mmCIF file of C-alpha atoms and ligand atoms in Angstrom:
data_model
loop_
_atom_site.group_PDB
_atom_site.id
_atom_site.type_symbol
_atom_site.label_atom_id
_atom_site.label_comp_id
_atom_site.label_asym_id
_atom_site.label_seq_id
_atom_site.Cartn_x
_atom_site.Cartn_y
_atom_site.Cartn_z
ATOM 1 C CA UNK A 1 99.811 83.479 106.345
ATOM 2 C CA UNK A 2 97.073 85.822 107.535
ATOM 3 C CA UNK A 3 94.494 83.535 105.923
ATOM 4 C CA UNK A 4 95.162 80.912 108.613
ATOM 5 C CA UNK A 5 94.985 83.531 111.362
ATOM 6 C CA UNK A 6 91.610 84.585 109.925
ATOM 7 C CA UNK A 7 90.470 80.967 110.254
ATOM 8 C CA UNK A 8 91.612 80.917 113.863
ATOM 9 C CA UNK A 9 89.750 84.124 114.663
ATOM 10 C CA UNK A 10 86.648 82.904 112.857
ATOM 11 C CA UNK A 11 86.524 79.720 114.893
ATOM 12 C CA UNK A 12 86.937 81.712 118.116
ATOM 13 C CA UNK A 13 84.059 83.923 116.958
ATOM 14 C CA UNK A 14 81.841 80.933 116.372
ATOM 15 C CA UNK A 15 82.471 79.823 119.960
ATOM 16 C CA UNK A 16 82.165 83.192 121.646
ATOM 17 C CA UNK A 17 80.742 82.012 124.956
ATOM 18 C CA UNK A 18 83.148 79.185 125.717
ATOM 19 C CA UNK A 19 86.876 78.701 125.966
ATOM 20 C CA UNK A 20 88.128 76.531 123.108
ATOM 21 C CA UNK A 21 91.001 74.262 123.996
ATOM 22 C CA UNK A 22 94.351 75.127 122.454
ATOM 23 C CA UNK A 23 94.734 71.454 121.639
ATOM 24 C CA UNK A 24 91.595 71.450 119.503
ATOM 25 C CA UNK A 25 92.345 74.756 117.766
ATOM 26 C CA UNK A 26 95.842 73.612 116.838
ATOM 27 C CA UNK A 27 94.507 70.301 115.567
ATOM 28 C CA UNK A 28 91.702 71.894 113.502
ATOM 29 C CA UNK A 29 94.148 74.341 111.923
ATOM 30 C CA UNK A 30 96.805 71.680 111.404
ATOM 31 C CA UNK A 31 99.558 73.609 113.224
ATOM 32 C CA UNK A 32 101.817 73.087 116.233
ATOM 33 C CA UNK A 33 101.054 74.510 119.669
ATOM 34 C CA UNK A 34 103.820 77.051 119.354
ATOM 35 C CA UNK A 35 102.490 78.319 116.013
ATOM 36 C CA UNK A 36 99.031 78.620 117.534
ATOM 37 C CA UNK A 37 100.396 80.667 120.431
ATOM 38 C CA UNK A 38 102.293 82.884 117.971
ATOM 39 C CA UNK A 39 99.082 83.525 116.000
ATOM 40 C CA UNK A 40 97.107 84.282 119.164
ATOM 41 C CA UNK A 41 99.810 86.833 120.044
ATOM 42 C CA UNK A 42 99.550 88.349 116.588
ATOM 43 C CA UNK A 43 95.783 88.746 116.992
ATOM 44 C CA UNK A 44 96.288 90.317 120.416
ATOM 45 C CA UNK A 45 98.809 92.728 118.917
ATOM 46 C CA UNK A 46 96.192 93.671 116.335
ATOM 47 C CA UNK A 47 93.843 94.648 119.185
ATOM 48 C CA UNK A 48 91.723 91.484 119.415
ATOM 49 C CA UNK A 49 90.995 90.760 123.078
ATOM 50 C CA UNK A 50 91.526 87.057 123.774
ATOM 51 C CA UNK A 51 91.499 85.584 127.258
ATOM 52 C CA UNK A 52 93.296 82.397 128.314
ATOM 53 C CA UNK A 53 96.336 80.364 127.411
ATOM 54 C CA UNK A 54 97.173 77.119 125.691
ATOM 55 C CA UNK A 55 96.213 74.841 128.611
ATOM 56 C CA UNK A 56 93.077 76.653 129.798
ATOM 57 C CA UNK A 57 91.771 77.289 126.302
ATOM 58 C CA UNK A 58 91.120 80.571 124.507
ATOM 59 C CA UNK A 59 88.043 82.794 124.546
ATOM 60 C CA UNK A 60 87.204 86.073 122.857
ATOM 61 C CA UNK A 61 86.330 88.846 125.302
ATOM 62 C CA UNK A 62 84.166 90.734 122.799
ATOM 63 C CA UNK A 63 83.254 90.426 119.154
ATOM 64 C CA UNK A 64 86.151 92.085 117.349
ATOM 65 C CA UNK A 65 85.681 94.515 114.490
ATOM 66 C CA UNK A 66 87.926 92.763 111.999
ATOM 67 C CA UNK A 67 87.415 92.670 108.242
ATOM 68 C CA UNK A 68 87.410 88.891 108.035
ATOM 69 C CA UNK A 69 86.847 87.530 104.522
ATOM 70 C CA UNK A 70 84.539 85.001 106.198
ATOM 71 C CA UNK A 71 82.312 87.927 107.247
ATOM 72 C CA UNK A 72 82.681 89.924 104.032
ATOM 73 C CA UNK A 73 81.902 87.165 101.537
ATOM 74 C CA UNK A 74 78.283 86.626 102.592
ATOM 75 C CA UNK A 75 77.693 90.390 102.288
ATOM 76 C CA UNK A 76 79.224 90.804 98.813
ATOM 77 C CA UNK A 77 76.754 91.656 96.096
ATOM 78 C CA UNK A 78 79.331 91.915 93.294
ATOM 79 C CA UNK A 79 80.106 89.554 90.432
ATOM 80 C CA UNK A 80 83.875 89.839 90.326
ATOM 81 C CA UNK A 81 85.073 92.759 92.448
ATOM 82 C CA UNK A 82 86.328 91.472 95.806
ATOM 83 C CA UNK A 83 85.666 87.831 94.979
ATOM 84 C CA UNK A 84 89.417 87.318 95.265
ATOM 85 C CA UNK A 85 90.274 88.848 98.617
ATOM 86 C CA UNK A 86 93.483 89.266 100.622
ATOM 87 C CA UNK A 87 93.239 90.308 104.250
ATOM 88 C CA UNK A 88 96.130 91.490 106.438
ATOM 89 C CA UNK A 89 96.322 92.433 110.094
ATOM 90 C CA UNK A 90 99.310 94.588 109.238
ATOM 91 C CA UNK A 91 100.978 95.328 105.924
ATOM 92 C CA UNK A 92 103.286 98.110 104.768
ATOM 93 C CA UNK A 93 100.758 99.429 102.252
ATOM 94 C CA UNK A 94 97.895 97.663 100.466
ATOM 95 C CA UNK A 95 98.906 99.430 97.231
ATOM 96 C CA UNK A 96 102.510 98.302 97.628
ATOM 97 C CA UNK A 97 101.386 94.728 98.282
ATOM 98 C CA UNK A 98 99.139 94.877 95.198
ATOM 99 C CA UNK A 99 102.027 95.968 92.960
ATOM 100 C CA UNK A 100 104.282 93.246 94.382
ATOM 101 C CA UNK A 101 101.567 90.718 93.623
ATOM 102 C CA UNK A 102 101.233 91.933 90.051
ATOM 103 C CA UNK A 103 104.978 92.324 89.435
ATOM 104 C CA UNK A 104 105.962 88.944 90.783
ATOM 105 C CA UNK A 105 104.121 87.314 87.935
ATOM 106 C CA UNK A 106 101.302 85.851 90.005
ATOM 107 C CA UNK A 107 98.140 85.389 88.000
ATOM 108 C CA UNK A 108 96.035 87.985 89.730
ATOM 109 C CA UNK A 109 92.382 88.045 88.733
ATOM 110 C CA UNK A 110 90.848 91.322 87.700
ATOM 111 C CA UNK A 111 88.902 92.798 90.609
ATOM 112 C CA UNK A 112 91.191 91.403 93.306
ATOM 113 C CA UNK A 113 90.833 93.395 96.540
ATOM 114 C CA UNK A 114 93.435 93.759 99.293
ATOM 115 C CA UNK A 115 92.355 94.820 102.784
ATOM 116 C CA UNK A 116 94.385 95.647 105.870
ATOM 117 C CA UNK A 117 93.532 96.358 109.492
ATOM 118 C CA UNK A 118 96.532 98.666 109.649
ATOM 119 C CA UNK A 119 99.405 99.859 107.467
ATOM 120 C CA UNK A 120 102.906 100.637 108.636
ATOM 121 C CA UNK A 121 103.711 102.710 105.535
ATOM 122 C CA UNK A 122 100.358 103.850 104.122
ATOM 123 C CA UNK A 123 100.985 105.982 101.052
ATOM 124 C CA UNK A 124 99.393 109.219 99.925
ATOM 125 C CA UNK A 125 100.021 110.811 96.549
ATOM 126 C CA UNK A 126 103.373 112.334 95.536
ATOM 127 C CA UNK A 127 105.338 110.581 98.268
ATOM 128 C CA UNK A 128 103.085 111.753 101.094
ATOM 129 C CA UNK A 129 101.951 109.350 103.794
ATOM 130 C CA UNK A 130 98.560 108.123 104.995
ATOM 131 C CA UNK A 131 97.822 107.794 108.695
ATOM 132 C CA UNK A 132 96.455 104.249 109.086
ATOM 133 C CA UNK A 133 95.310 103.606 112.637
ATOM 134 C CA UNK A 134 94.610 99.927 113.408
ATOM 135 C CA UNK A 135 90.975 98.790 113.213
ATOM 136 C CA UNK A 136 89.671 102.331 112.889
ATOM 137 C CA UNK A 137 89.848 102.795 109.134
ATOM 138 C CA UNK A 138 89.151 101.081 105.873
ATOM 139 C CA UNK A 139 92.381 100.507 103.950
ATOM 140 C CA UNK A 140 91.847 98.821 100.619
ATOM 141 C CA UNK A 141 93.311 98.419 97.149
ATOM 142 C CA UNK A 142 91.688 97.118 93.977
ATOM 143 C CA UNK A 143 93.540 95.548 91.063
ATOM 144 C CA UNK A 144 91.864 96.412 87.762
ATOM 145 C CA UNK A 145 92.643 95.985 84.081
ATOM 146 C CA UNK A 146 90.401 98.382 82.193
ATOM 147 C CA UNK A 147 90.886 98.307 78.430
ATOM 148 C CA UNK A 148 91.633 102.003 78.082
ATOM 149 C CA UNK A 149 94.541 104.280 77.174
ATOM 150 C CA UNK A 150 96.489 105.694 80.162
ATOM 151 C CA UNK A 151 94.948 109.132 79.577
ATOM 152 C CA UNK A 152 91.585 107.755 80.780
ATOM 153 C CA UNK A 153 92.930 106.256 84.007
ATOM 154 C CA UNK A 154 91.952 109.306 86.140
ATOM 155 C CA UNK A 155 88.307 108.484 85.398
ATOM 156 C CA UNK A 156 88.577 105.473 87.670
ATOM 157 C CA UNK A 157 89.726 107.576 90.580
ATOM 158 C CA UNK A 158 86.698 109.806 89.998
ATOM 159 C CA UNK A 159 84.577 106.627 89.968
ATOM 160 C CA UNK A 160 86.156 105.518 93.246
ATOM 161 C CA UNK A 161 85.278 108.855 94.843
ATOM 162 C CA UNK A 162 81.698 108.611 93.582
ATOM 163 C CA UNK A 163 81.319 105.008 94.766
ATOM 164 C CA UNK A 164 82.711 105.820 98.209
ATOM 165 C CA UNK A 165 80.516 108.923 98.421
ATOM 166 C CA UNK A 166 77.397 106.887 97.609
ATOM 167 C CA UNK A 167 78.353 104.044 99.944
ATOM 168 C CA UNK A 168 78.920 106.365 102.913
ATOM 169 C CA UNK A 169 75.772 108.411 102.330
ATOM 170 C CA UNK A 170 73.618 105.303 101.912
ATOM 171 C CA UNK A 171 75.033 103.499 104.906
ATOM 172 C CA UNK A 172 75.461 106.352 107.389
ATOM 173 C CA UNK A 173 73.272 109.244 106.096
ATOM 174 C CA UNK A 174 76.274 111.555 106.579
ATOM 175 C CA UNK A 175 76.577 114.371 103.980
ATOM 176 C CA UNK A 176 79.736 113.876 101.931
ATOM 177 C CA UNK A 177 81.353 116.244 99.430
ATOM 178 C CA UNK A 178 83.899 115.314 96.750
ATOM 179 C CA UNK A 179 86.870 117.643 96.499
ATOM 180 C CA UNK A 180 88.556 117.573 93.113
ATOM 181 C CA UNK A 181 89.987 115.259 92.050
ATOM 182 C CA UNK A 182 89.177 112.585 94.588
ATOM 183 C CA UNK A 183 89.204 113.492 98.253
ATOM 184 C CA UNK A 184 86.037 113.044 100.254
ATOM 185 C CA UNK A 185 85.162 115.739 102.757
ATOM 186 C CA UNK A 186 82.713 115.813 105.631
ATOM 187 C CA UNK A 187 82.029 119.271 107.058
ATOM 188 C CA UNK A 188 84.965 120.565 104.978
ATOM 189 C CA UNK A 189 87.441 118.055 106.470
ATOM 190 C CA UNK A 190 89.069 115.132 104.710
ATOM 191 C CA UNK A 191 87.635 111.738 105.541
ATOM 192 C CA UNK A 192 88.883 109.686 102.579
ATOM 193 C CA UNK A 193 91.833 109.795 100.185
ATOM 194 C CA UNK A 194 92.402 107.881 96.976
ATOM 195 C CA UNK A 195 95.680 106.837 95.380
ATOM 196 C CA UNK A 196 95.738 105.404 91.861
ATOM 197 C CA UNK A 197 98.911 103.813 90.561
ATOM 198 C CA UNK A 198 99.185 102.706 86.989
ATOM 199 C CA UNK A 199 101.339 100.324 85.008
ATOM 200 C CA UNK A 200 100.902 101.001 81.314
ATOM 201 C CA UNK A 201 102.161 100.716 77.767
ATOM 202 C CA UNK A 202 102.114 103.957 75.813
ATOM 203 C CA UNK A 203 98.616 103.330 74.509
ATOM 204 C CA UNK A 204 97.126 100.802 76.904
ATOM 205 C CA UNK A 205 96.737 100.429 80.663
ATOM 206 C CA UNK A 206 98.170 97.119 81.845
ATOM 207 C CA UNK A 207 97.196 97.293 85.477
ATOM 208 C CA UNK A 208 95.536 99.941 87.554
ATOM 209 C CA UNK A 209 95.849 99.773 91.317
ATOM 210 C CA UNK A 210 93.410 101.996 93.151
ATOM 211 C CA UNK A 211 93.821 102.437 96.880
ATOM 212 C CA UNK A 212 91.361 104.115 99.190
ATOM 213 C CA UNK A 213 91.759 105.045 102.828
ATOM 214 C CA UNK A 214 88.619 105.972 104.767
ATOM 215 C CA UNK A 215 88.605 107.226 108.364
ATOM 216 C CA UNK A 216 85.709 105.374 109.947
ATOM 217 C CA UNK A 217 85.935 104.915 113.716
ATOM 218 C CA UNK A 218 88.847 107.127 114.764
ATOM 219 C CA UNK A 219 87.906 108.968 117.935
ATOM 220 C CA UNK A 220 90.611 111.510 117.165
ATOM 221 C CA UNK A 221 93.235 112.166 114.523
ATOM 222 C CA UNK A 222 96.901 113.040 115.023
ATOM 223 C CA UNK A 223 97.568 116.689 115.853
ATOM 224 C CA UNK A 224 99.314 117.475 112.576
ATOM 225 C CA UNK A 225 96.199 116.637 110.521
ATOM 226 C CA UNK A 226 93.379 117.046 113.066
ATOM 227 C CA UNK A 227 92.561 120.538 111.760
ATOM 228 C CA UNK A 228 91.822 119.264 108.251
ATOM 229 C CA UNK A 229 90.823 115.639 108.808
ATOM 230 C CA UNK A 230 87.870 113.869 110.385
ATOM 231 C CA UNK A 231 86.301 110.414 110.691
ATOM 232 C CA UNK A 232 82.755 109.192 110.155
ATOM 233 C CA UNK A 233 82.515 108.532 113.881
ATOM 234 C CA UNK A 234 83.610 112.049 114.806
ATOM 235 C CA UNK A 235 81.184 113.511 112.259
ATOM 236 C CA UNK A 236 78.177 111.416 113.305
ATOM 237 C CA UNK A 237 78.892 110.676 116.960
ATOM 238 C CA UNK A 238 78.379 106.967 116.225
ATOM 239 C CA UNK A 239 80.528 103.933 115.560
ATOM 240 C CA UNK A 240 80.016 102.933 111.920
ATOM 241 C CA UNK A 241 80.321 99.552 110.245
ATOM 242 C CA UNK A 242 83.406 99.207 108.062
ATOM 243 C CA UNK A 243 81.987 95.950 106.729
ATOM 244 C CA UNK A 244 78.716 97.445 105.492
ATOM 245 C CA UNK A 245 80.429 100.472 103.943
ATOM 246 C CA UNK A 246 82.881 98.172 102.164
ATOM 247 C CA UNK A 247 80.108 95.962 100.774
ATOM 248 C CA UNK A 248 78.205 99.038 99.507
ATOM 249 C CA UNK A 249 81.359 100.542 98.045
ATOM 250 C CA UNK A 250 82.328 97.443 96.084
ATOM 251 C CA UNK A 251 78.820 97.107 94.670
ATOM 252 C CA UNK A 252 78.697 100.796 93.689
ATOM 253 C CA UNK A 253 82.144 100.739 92.094
ATOM 254 C CA UNK A 254 81.440 97.581 90.121
ATOM 255 C CA UNK A 255 78.215 99.157 88.830
ATOM 256 C CA UNK A 256 80.069 102.263 87.588
ATOM 257 C CA UNK A 257 82.847 100.131 86.084
ATOM 258 C CA UNK A 258 80.402 97.900 84.179
ATOM 259 C CA UNK A 259 78.494 100.937 82.940
ATOM 260 C CA UNK A 260 81.790 102.436 81.748
ATOM 261 C CA UNK A 261 82.603 99.261 79.796
ATOM 262 C CA UNK A 262 79.171 99.337 78.179
ATOM 263 C CA UNK A 263 78.606 103.015 77.543
ATOM 264 C CA UNK A 264 81.736 105.056 78.327
ATOM 265 C CA UNK A 265 82.438 107.690 80.971
ATOM 266 C CA UNK A 266 79.139 109.594 80.976
ATOM 267 C CA UNK A 267 77.655 108.090 84.169
ATOM 268 C CA UNK A 268 80.883 108.618 86.152
ATOM 269 C CA UNK A 269 81.144 112.210 84.923
ATOM 270 C CA UNK A 270 77.482 112.914 85.630
ATOM 271 C CA UNK A 271 77.548 111.409 89.141
ATOM 272 C CA UNK A 272 80.802 113.126 90.073
ATOM 273 C CA UNK A 273 79.377 116.458 88.907
ATOM 274 C CA UNK A 274 76.192 115.949 90.922
ATOM 275 C CA UNK A 275 78.015 115.069 94.133
ATOM 276 C CA UNK A 276 80.928 117.518 94.112
ATOM 277 C CA UNK A 277 80.626 121.137 95.212
ATOM 278 C CA UNK A 278 83.890 121.669 93.309
ATOM 279 C CA UNK A 279 82.376 120.926 89.895
ATOM 280 C CA UNK A 280 81.028 124.390 89.135
ATOM 281 C CA UNK A 281 81.673 127.965 90.155
ATOM 282 C CA UNK A 282 84.464 127.341 92.703
ATOM 283 C CA UNK A 283 87.488 129.628 92.750
ATOM 284 C CA UNK A 284 90.446 127.263 92.781
ATOM 285 C CA UNK A 285 94.206 127.087 92.306
ATOM 286 C CA UNK A 286 95.665 123.837 90.973
ATOM 287 C CA UNK A 287 99.177 122.576 90.416
ATOM 288 C CA UNK A 288 98.900 120.066 87.571
ATOM 289 C CA UNK A 289 102.551 119.029 87.859
ATOM 290 C CA UNK A 290 103.650 121.452 85.154
ATOM 291 C CA UNK A 291 102.135 124.791 86.117
ATOM 292 C CA UNK A 292 99.731 126.578 88.433
ATOM 293 C CA UNK A 293 96.255 127.187 87.109
ATOM 294 C CA UNK A 294 93.913 129.590 88.908
ATOM 295 C CA UNK A 295 90.373 130.293 87.964
ATOM 296 C CA UNK A 296 86.787 129.251 88.418
ATOM 297 C CA UNK A 297 85.606 125.676 87.853
ATOM 298 C CA UNK A 298 83.249 125.097 84.931
ATOM 299 C CA UNK A 299 82.307 121.396 85.166
ATOM 300 C CA UNK A 300 84.003 118.285 83.796
ATOM 301 C CA UNK A 301 84.575 117.629 80.103
ATOM 302 C CA UNK A 302 83.114 114.350 78.707
ATOM 303 C CA UNK A 303 86.339 112.475 79.583
ATOM 304 C CA UNK A 304 86.411 113.648 83.189
ATOM 305 C CA UNK A 305 88.890 116.557 83.024
ATOM 306 C CA UNK A 306 88.050 119.591 85.175
ATOM 307 C CA UNK A 307 87.411 122.739 83.159
ATOM 308 C CA UNK A 308 88.886 125.839 84.774
ATOM 309 C CA UNK A 309 88.162 129.301 83.422
ATOM 310 C CA UNK A 310 91.206 131.490 83.973
ATOM 311 C CA UNK A 311 91.162 135.285 84.446
ATOM 312 C CA UNK A 312 91.860 135.908 80.762
ATOM 313 C CA UNK A 313 88.732 133.907 79.874
ATOM 314 C CA UNK A 314 90.627 130.894 78.573
ATOM 315 C CA UNK A 315 89.293 127.495 79.684
ATOM 316 C CA UNK A 316 91.938 124.915 80.629
ATOM 317 C CA UNK A 317 91.083 121.230 81.045
ATOM 318 C CA UNK A 318 92.941 119.537 83.902
ATOM 319 C CA UNK A 319 93.030 115.740 84.258
ATOM 320 C CA UNK A 320 94.813 115.503 87.575
ATOM 321 C CA UNK A 321 96.704 117.642 90.031
ATOM 322 C CA UNK A 322 96.856 119.024 93.499
ATOM 323 C CA UNK A 323 94.483 121.706 94.736
ATOM 324 C CA UNK A 324 96.567 124.410 96.419
ATOM 325 C CA UNK A 325 93.776 126.806 97.366
ATOM 326 C CA UNK A 326 90.024 126.986 97.048
ATOM 327 C CA UNK A 327 87.190 129.207 98.189
HETATM 328 C C1 BT5 B 401 95.688 110.674 99.463
HETATM 329 O O1 BT5 B 401 96.882 111.282 99.229
HETATM 330 O O2 BT5 B 401 94.720 111.209 99.941
HETATM 331 C C2 BT5 B 401 95.667 109.195 99.107
HETATM 332 C C3 BT5 B 401 95.547 108.314 100.325
HETATM 333 C C4 BT5 B 401 95.370 106.865 99.953
HETATM 334 C C5 BT5 B 401 95.448 105.967 101.134
HETATM 335 C C6 BT5 B 401 95.098 104.549 100.782
HETATM 336 S S1 BT5 B 401 94.984 103.535 102.182
HETATM 337 C C7 BT5 B 401 94.934 102.106 101.226
HETATM 338 C C8 BT5 B 401 95.901 102.332 100.080
HETATM 339 N N1 BT5 B 401 97.232 101.867 100.392
HETATM 340 C C9 BT5 B 401 98.084 102.893 100.496
HETATM 341 O O3 BT5 B 401 99.294 102.773 100.829
HETATM 342 N N2 BT5 B 401 97.464 104.060 100.224
HETATM 343 C C10 BT5 B 401 96.079 103.834 99.866
HETATM 344 P P1 BT5 B 401 97.113 112.861 99.299
HETATM 345 O O4 BT5 B 401 96.078 113.546 98.481
HETATM 346 O O5 BT5 B 401 98.529 113.010 98.934
HETATM 347 O O6 BT5 B 401 96.888 113.225 100.800
HETATM 348 C C11 BT5 B 401 97.833 112.899 101.783
HETATM 349 C C12 BT5 B 401 97.731 113.941 102.870
HETATM 350 O O7 BT5 B 401 96.504 113.792 103.593
HETATM 351 C C13 BT5 B 401 98.828 113.824 103.914
HETATM 352 O O8 BT5 B 401 99.952 114.563 103.540
HETATM 353 C C14 BT5 B 401 98.158 114.409 105.169
HETATM 354 O O9 BT5 B 401 98.191 115.816 105.153
HETATM 355 C C15 BT5 B 401 96.705 114.014 104.976
HETATM 356 N N3 BT5 B 401 96.390 112.757 105.667
HETATM 357 C C16 BT5 B 401 97.213 111.723 105.992
HETATM 358 N N4 BT5 B 401 96.540 110.744 106.604
HETATM 359 C C17 BT5 B 401 95.245 111.155 106.670
HETATM 360 C C18 BT5 B 401 94.059 110.574 107.188
HETATM 361 N N5 BT5 B 401 94.035 109.360 107.745
HETATM 362 N N6 BT5 B 401 92.920 111.303 107.074
HETATM 363 C C19 BT5 B 401 92.901 112.520 106.500
HETATM 364 N N7 BT5 B 401 93.988 113.112 106.001
HETATM 365 C C20 BT5 B 401 95.143 112.441 106.080
#
């Protein structure tokens, strides 16, 4: 459905300076006048400013910042990641849509990417929610089928954090830190969160869905998270390009993924360690789902688990969890 609306928006964008007759748009898209009007309304609801009506013709007021596949495709430098692309103006959650796609038996190619302008039920980890303001953020999910046991799945969330870190730094020159396991921080505040969901047999991952939410152009965040969250725009004082960051991210992630398939986790582990101030010497308290572990971080093990030296000198290796406190 949204694919046709993308086509409509793209043709309005190609005719920015003139009003395009509703008659012609409906004919080109092969839909009735009433469907056209409904789609125009849907675009307006999504924040796209369109002037006019069916009989006068429609014209865009300004170039909208929408993640149109027609704009993304020419910028993609990947082989497979993002080549199959779904784009929504509004969806409940890109991760939820991805699992519906996989579960309903559709043949979903590896590396499929789902993008949304806004989410009505963006998900965080452990049942928490993700604030997903329209147009301001990047909300994406990737469908992957790595040939690994479930125990190695957390490596791909580390890889996502590294890829997003590199994409943001390259594109915006903003300093980004990675908080274990996979939040991105700017000036100590969260700018990006990652949610990996896995469908697996006991010894093999069937499908891995990795979602990432990045605050890009929010001018402010809701009061309940404003103290611990920020956006790239707030941090840099400039509007940033979601499109360019996305293209960089997909290229970076595909590079890490391919390297993993060829040579194992070492590059992901090495890059994560280089870019995270949490890798070494941080006092930290973690809930790994079973118990609380407090101690000082001592790097990642070769499979990506965080090594934490506890007070009694014992080193515990933690694959995933929630950081409760850190210094
Ligand atoms: C995460 O969870 O950080 C994972 C967030 C993943 C979101 C993406 S968006 C695309 C894809 N589709 C989805 O439905 N989800 C993924 P967690 O570590 O549990 O952090 C959640 C907590 O971060 C919340 O409880 C808030 O305190 C805070 N938070 C919520 N929205 C935020 C935002 N926009 N920016 C910064 N912090 C936020």
